[in-house]
PDB file of C-alpha atoms in Angstrom:
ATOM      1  CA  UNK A  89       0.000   0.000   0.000  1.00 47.00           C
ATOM      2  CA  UNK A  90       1.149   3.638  -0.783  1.00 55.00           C
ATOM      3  CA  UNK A  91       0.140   6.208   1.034  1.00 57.00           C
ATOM      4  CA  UNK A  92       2.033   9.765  -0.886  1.00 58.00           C
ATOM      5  CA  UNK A  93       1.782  13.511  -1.018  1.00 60.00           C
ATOM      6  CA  UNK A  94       3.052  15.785  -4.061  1.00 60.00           C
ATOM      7  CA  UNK A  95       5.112  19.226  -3.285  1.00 64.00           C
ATOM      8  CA  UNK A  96       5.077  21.549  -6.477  1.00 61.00           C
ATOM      9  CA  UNK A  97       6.606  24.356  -8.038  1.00 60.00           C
ATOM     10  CA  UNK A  98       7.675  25.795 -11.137  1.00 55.00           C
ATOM     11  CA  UNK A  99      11.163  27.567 -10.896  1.00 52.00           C
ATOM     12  CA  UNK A 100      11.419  31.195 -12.187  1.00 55.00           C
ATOM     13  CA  UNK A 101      12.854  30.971 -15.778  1.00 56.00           C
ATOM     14  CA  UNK A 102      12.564  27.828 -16.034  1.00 56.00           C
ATOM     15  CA  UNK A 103      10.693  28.232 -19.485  1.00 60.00           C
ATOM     16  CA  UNK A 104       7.581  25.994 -17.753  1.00 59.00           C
ATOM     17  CA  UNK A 105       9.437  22.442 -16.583  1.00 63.00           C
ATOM     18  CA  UNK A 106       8.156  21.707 -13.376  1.00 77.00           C
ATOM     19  CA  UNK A 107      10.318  20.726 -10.297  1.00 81.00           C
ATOM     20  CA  UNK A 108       8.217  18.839  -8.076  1.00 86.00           C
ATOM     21  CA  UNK A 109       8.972  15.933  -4.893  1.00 88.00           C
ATOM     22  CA  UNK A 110       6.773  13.289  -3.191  1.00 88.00           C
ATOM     23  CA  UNK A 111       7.010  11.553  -0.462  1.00 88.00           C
ATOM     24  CA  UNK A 112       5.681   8.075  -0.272  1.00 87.00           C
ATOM     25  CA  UNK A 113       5.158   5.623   2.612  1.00 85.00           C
ATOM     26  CA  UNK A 114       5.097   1.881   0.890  1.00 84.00           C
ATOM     27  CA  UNK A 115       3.758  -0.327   3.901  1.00 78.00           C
ATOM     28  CA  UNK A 116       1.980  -3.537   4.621  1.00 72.00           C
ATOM     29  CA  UNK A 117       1.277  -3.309   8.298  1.00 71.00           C
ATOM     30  CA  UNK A 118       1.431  -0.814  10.842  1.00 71.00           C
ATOM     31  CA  UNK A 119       4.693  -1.776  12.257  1.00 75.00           C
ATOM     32  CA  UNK A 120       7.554   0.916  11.906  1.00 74.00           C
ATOM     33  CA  UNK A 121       9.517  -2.091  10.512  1.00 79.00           C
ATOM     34  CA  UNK A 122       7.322  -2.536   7.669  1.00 80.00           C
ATOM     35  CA  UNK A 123       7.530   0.721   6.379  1.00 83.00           C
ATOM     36  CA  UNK A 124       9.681   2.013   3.566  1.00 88.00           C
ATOM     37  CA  UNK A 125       9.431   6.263   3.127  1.00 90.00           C
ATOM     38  CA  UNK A 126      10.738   7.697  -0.329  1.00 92.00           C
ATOM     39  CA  UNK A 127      11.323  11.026  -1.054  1.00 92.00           C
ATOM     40  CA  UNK A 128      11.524  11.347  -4.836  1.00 92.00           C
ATOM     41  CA  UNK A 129      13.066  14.792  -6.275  1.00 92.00           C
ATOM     42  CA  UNK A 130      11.852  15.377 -10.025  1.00 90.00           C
ATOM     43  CA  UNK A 131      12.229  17.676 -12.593  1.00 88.00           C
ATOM     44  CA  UNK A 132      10.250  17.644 -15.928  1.00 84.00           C
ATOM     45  CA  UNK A 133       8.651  14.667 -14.891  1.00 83.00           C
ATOM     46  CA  UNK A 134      12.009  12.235 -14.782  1.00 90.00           C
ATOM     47  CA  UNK A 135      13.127  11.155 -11.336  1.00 92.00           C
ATOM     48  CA  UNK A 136      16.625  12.380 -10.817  1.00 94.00           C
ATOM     49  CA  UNK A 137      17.331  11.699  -6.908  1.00 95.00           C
ATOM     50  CA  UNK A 138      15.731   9.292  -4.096  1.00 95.00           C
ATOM     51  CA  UNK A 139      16.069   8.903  -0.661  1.00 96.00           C
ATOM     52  CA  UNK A 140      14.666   5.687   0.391  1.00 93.00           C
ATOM     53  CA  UNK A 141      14.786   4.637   4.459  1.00 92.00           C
ATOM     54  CA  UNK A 142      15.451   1.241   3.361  1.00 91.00           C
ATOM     55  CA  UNK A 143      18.318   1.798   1.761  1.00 94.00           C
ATOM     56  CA  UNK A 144      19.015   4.544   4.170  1.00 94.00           C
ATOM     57  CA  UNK A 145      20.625   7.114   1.727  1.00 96.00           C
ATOM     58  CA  UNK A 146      20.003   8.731  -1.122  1.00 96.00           C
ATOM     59  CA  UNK A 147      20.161   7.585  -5.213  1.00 96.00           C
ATOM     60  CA  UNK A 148      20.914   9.511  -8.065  1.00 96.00           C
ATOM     61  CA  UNK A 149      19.636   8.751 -11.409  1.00 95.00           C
ATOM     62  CA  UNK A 150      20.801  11.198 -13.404  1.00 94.00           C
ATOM     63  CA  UNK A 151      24.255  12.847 -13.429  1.00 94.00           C
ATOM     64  CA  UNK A 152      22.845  15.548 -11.720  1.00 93.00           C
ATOM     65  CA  UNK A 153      20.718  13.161  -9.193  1.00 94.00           C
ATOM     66  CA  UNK A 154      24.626  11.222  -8.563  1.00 96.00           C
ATOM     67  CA  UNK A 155      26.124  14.866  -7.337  1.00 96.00           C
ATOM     68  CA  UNK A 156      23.538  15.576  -5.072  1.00 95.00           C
ATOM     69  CA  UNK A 157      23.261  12.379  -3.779  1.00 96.00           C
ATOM     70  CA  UNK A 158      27.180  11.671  -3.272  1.00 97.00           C
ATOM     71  CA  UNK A 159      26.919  15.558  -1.052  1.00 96.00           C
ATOM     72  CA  UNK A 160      23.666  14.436   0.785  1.00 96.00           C
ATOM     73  CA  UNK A 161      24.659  11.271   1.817  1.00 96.00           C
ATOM     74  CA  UNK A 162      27.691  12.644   3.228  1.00 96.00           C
ATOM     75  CA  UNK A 163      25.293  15.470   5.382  1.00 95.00           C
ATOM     76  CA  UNK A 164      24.801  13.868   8.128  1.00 95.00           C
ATOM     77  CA  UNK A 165      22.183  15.991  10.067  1.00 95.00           C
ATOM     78  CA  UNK A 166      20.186  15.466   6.406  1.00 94.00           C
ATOM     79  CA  UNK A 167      20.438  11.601   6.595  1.00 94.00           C
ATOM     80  CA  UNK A 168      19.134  11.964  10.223  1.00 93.00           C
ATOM     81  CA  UNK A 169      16.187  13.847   9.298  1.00 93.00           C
ATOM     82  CA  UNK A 170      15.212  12.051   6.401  1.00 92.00           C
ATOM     83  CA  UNK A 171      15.103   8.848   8.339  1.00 91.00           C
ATOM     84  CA  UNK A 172      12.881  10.616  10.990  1.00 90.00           C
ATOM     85  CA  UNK A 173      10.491  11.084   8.427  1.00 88.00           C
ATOM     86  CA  UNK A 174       9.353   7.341   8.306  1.00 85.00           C
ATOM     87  CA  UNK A 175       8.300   7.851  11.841  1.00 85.00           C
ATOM     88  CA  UNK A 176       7.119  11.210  11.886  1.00 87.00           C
ATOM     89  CA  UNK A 177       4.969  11.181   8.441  1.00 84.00           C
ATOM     90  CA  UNK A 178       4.363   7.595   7.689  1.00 83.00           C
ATOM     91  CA  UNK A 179       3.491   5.975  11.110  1.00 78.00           C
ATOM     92  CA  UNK A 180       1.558   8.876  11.966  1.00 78.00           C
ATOM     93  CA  UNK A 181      -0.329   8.931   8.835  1.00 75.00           C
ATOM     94  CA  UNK A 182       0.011   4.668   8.320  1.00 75.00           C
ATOM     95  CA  UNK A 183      -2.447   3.732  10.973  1.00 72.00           C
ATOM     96  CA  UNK A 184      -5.765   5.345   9.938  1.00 68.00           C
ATOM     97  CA  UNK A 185      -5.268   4.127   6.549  1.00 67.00           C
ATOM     98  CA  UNK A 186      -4.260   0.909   7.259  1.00 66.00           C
ATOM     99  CA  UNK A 187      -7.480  -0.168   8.922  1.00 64.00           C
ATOM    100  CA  UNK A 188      -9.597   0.994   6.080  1.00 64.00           C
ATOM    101  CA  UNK A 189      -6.953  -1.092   3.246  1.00 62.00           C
ATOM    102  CA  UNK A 190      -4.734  -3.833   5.011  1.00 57.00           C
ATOM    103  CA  UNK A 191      -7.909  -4.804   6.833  1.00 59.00           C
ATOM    104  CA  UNK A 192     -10.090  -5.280   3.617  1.00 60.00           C
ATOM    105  CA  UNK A 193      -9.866  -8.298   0.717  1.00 60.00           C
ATOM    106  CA  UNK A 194     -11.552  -9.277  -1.767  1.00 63.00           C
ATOM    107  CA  UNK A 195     -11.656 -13.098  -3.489  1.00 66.00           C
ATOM    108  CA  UNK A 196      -8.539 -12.734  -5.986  1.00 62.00           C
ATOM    109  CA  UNK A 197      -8.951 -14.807  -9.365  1.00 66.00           C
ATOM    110  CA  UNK A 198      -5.671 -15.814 -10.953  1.00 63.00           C
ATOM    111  CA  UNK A 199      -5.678 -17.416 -14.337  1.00 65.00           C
ATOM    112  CA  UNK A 200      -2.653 -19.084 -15.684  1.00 62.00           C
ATOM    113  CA  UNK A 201      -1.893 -18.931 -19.524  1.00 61.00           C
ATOM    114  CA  UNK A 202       0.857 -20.718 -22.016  1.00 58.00           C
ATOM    115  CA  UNK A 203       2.274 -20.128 -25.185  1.00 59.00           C
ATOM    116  CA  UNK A 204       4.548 -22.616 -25.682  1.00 71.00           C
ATOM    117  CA  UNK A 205       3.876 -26.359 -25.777  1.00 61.00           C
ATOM    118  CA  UNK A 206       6.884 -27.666 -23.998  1.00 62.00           C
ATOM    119  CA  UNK A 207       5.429 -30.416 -21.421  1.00 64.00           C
ATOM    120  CA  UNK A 208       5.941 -28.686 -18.200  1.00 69.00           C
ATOM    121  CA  UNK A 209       3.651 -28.771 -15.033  1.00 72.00           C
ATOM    122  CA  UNK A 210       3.714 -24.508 -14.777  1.00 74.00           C
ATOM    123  CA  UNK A 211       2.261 -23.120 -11.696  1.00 76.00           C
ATOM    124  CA  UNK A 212       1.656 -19.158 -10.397  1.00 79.00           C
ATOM    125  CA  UNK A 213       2.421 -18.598  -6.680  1.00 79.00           C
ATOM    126  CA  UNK A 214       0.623 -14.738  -5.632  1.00 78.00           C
ATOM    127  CA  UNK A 215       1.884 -14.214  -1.541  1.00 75.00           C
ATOM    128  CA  UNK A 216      -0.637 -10.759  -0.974  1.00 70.00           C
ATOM    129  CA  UNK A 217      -1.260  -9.041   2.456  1.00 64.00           C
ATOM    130  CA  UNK A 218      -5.058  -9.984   1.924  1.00 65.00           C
ATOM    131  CA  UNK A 219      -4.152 -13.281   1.744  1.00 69.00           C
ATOM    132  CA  UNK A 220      -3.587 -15.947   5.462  1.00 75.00           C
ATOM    133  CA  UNK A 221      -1.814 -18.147   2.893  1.00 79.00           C
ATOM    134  CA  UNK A 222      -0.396 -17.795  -0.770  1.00 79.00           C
ATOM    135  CA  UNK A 223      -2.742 -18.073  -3.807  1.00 79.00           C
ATOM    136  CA  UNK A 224      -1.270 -21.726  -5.692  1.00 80.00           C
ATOM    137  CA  UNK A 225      -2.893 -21.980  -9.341  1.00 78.00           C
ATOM    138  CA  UNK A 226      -1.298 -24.626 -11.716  1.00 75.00           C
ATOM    139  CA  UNK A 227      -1.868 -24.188 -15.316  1.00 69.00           C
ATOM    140  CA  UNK A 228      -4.538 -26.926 -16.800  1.00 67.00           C
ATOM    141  CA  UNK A 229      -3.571 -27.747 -20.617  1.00 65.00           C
ATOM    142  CA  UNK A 230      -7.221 -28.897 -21.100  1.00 70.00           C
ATOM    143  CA  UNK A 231      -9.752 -26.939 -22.725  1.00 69.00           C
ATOM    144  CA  UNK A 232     -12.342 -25.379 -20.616  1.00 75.00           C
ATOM    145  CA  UNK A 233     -15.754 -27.302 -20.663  1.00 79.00           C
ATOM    146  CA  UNK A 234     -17.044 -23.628 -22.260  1.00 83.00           C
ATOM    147  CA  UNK A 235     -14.514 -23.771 -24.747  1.00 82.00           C
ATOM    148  CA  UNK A 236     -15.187 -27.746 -25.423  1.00 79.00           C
ATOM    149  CA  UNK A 237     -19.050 -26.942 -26.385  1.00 86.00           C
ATOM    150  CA  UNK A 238     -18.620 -23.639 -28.370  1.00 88.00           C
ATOM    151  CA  UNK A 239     -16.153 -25.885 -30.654  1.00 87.00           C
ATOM    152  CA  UNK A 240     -18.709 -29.041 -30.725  1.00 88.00           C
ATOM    153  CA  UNK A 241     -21.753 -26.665 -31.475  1.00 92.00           C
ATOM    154  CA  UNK A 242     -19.396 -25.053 -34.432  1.00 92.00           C
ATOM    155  CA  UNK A 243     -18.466 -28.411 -35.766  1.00 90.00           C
ATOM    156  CA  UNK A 244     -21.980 -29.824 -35.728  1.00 93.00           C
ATOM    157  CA  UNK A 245     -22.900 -26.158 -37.648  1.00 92.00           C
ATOM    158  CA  UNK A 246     -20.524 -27.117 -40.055  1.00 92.00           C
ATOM    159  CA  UNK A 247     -21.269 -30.723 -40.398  1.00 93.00           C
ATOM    160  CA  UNK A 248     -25.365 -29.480 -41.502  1.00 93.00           C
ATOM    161  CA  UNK A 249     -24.420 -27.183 -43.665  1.00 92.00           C
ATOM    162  CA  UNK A 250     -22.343 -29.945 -45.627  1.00 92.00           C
ATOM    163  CA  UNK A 251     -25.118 -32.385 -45.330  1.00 93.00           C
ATOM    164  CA  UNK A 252     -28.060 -29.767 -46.277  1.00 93.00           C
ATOM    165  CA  UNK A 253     -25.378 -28.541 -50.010  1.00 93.00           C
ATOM    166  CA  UNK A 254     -24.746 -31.821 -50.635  1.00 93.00           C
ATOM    167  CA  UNK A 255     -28.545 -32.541 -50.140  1.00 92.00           C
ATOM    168  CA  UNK A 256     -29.229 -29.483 -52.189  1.00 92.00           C
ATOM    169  CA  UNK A 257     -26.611 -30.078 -54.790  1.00 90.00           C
ATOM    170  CA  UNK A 258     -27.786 -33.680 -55.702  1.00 91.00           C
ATOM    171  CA  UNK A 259     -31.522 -32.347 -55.721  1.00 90.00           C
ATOM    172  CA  UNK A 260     -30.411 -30.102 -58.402  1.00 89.00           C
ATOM    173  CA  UNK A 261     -28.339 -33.126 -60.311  1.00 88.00           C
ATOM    174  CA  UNK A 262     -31.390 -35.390 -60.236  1.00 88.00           C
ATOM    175  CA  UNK A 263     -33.994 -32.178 -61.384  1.00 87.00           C
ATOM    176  CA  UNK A 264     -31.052 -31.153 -64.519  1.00 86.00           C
ATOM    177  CA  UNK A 265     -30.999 -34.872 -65.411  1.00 84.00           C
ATOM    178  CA  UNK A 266     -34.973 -35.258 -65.758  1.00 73.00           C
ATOM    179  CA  UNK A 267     -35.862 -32.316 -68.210  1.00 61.00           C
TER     180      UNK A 267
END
């Protein structure tokens, strides 16, 4: 679950890019443990620096985003408050959501497909907070029983229609022949 806010602003001169960061809490209980905070820093909509609290420093990901993250992460008092923001914005914030959304579920329906026919038993594993145990669905080769009867009803379609032109077409033969 993500729980984020959006700061925005447009820089003077900046001939309209937007610089904007977020801050995100990714959690799946209410445990300070189980709580990851990002602060994303972007500019024109690409993400050039992170902090992320499990990592516990910052990330550039642009050559600009690798500067300021090699002079942040050496800034101490900055790496101190950042990680105080996973307790002071996401716990804080983390508990009344996560009552309304880790607490709710809904039946999940997995379906399994293949494209290739090579022999092997394939099987989908989904582990989900909603979820006491994981989801196991193994992929069945067989047709569905739908599948099975739109096939036979097409066939016997086809089989009629044969049977009803060659009916029709020896009608005609016999009629030609007689005049």
């Amino acid at each position: 679950v993500v729980l984020s806010r959006l700061q925005s602003d447009s820089l003077p001169g900046n001939n309209g890019f937007r610089h904007y960061v977020t801050d995100a809490c990714h959690f799946n209980s209410t445990e300070l443990k189980d709580i990851e905070f990002i602060r994303s820093y972007h500019y024109n909509k690409l993400e050039f620096l992170r902090f992320s609290s499990s990592l516990d420093k910052y990330v550039g990901y642009t050559e600009l985003g690798v500067k300021n993250a090699e002079r942040l992460n050496k800034d101490k008092a900055e790496l101190s408050a950042m990680r105080a923001q996973k307790e002071r914005y996401c716990l804080n914030h983390v508990g009344p959501y996560s009552s309304n959304i880790l607490s709710k579920s809904g039946e999940l329906i997995l379906t399994v497909n293949q494209t290739d026919q090579s022999g092997e038993k394939i099987s989908c594993v989904v582990e989900h907070a909603s979820l006491k145990d994981p989801l196991r669905t193994d992929w069945d080769p067989s047709m569905p029983e739908s599948e099975r009867n739109k096939i036979a009803i097409g066939a016997s379609g086809l089989v009629l229609g044969l049977v009803l032109s060659l009916a029709g077409f020896i009608y005609y033969k016999r009629k030609a022949r007689g005049q």
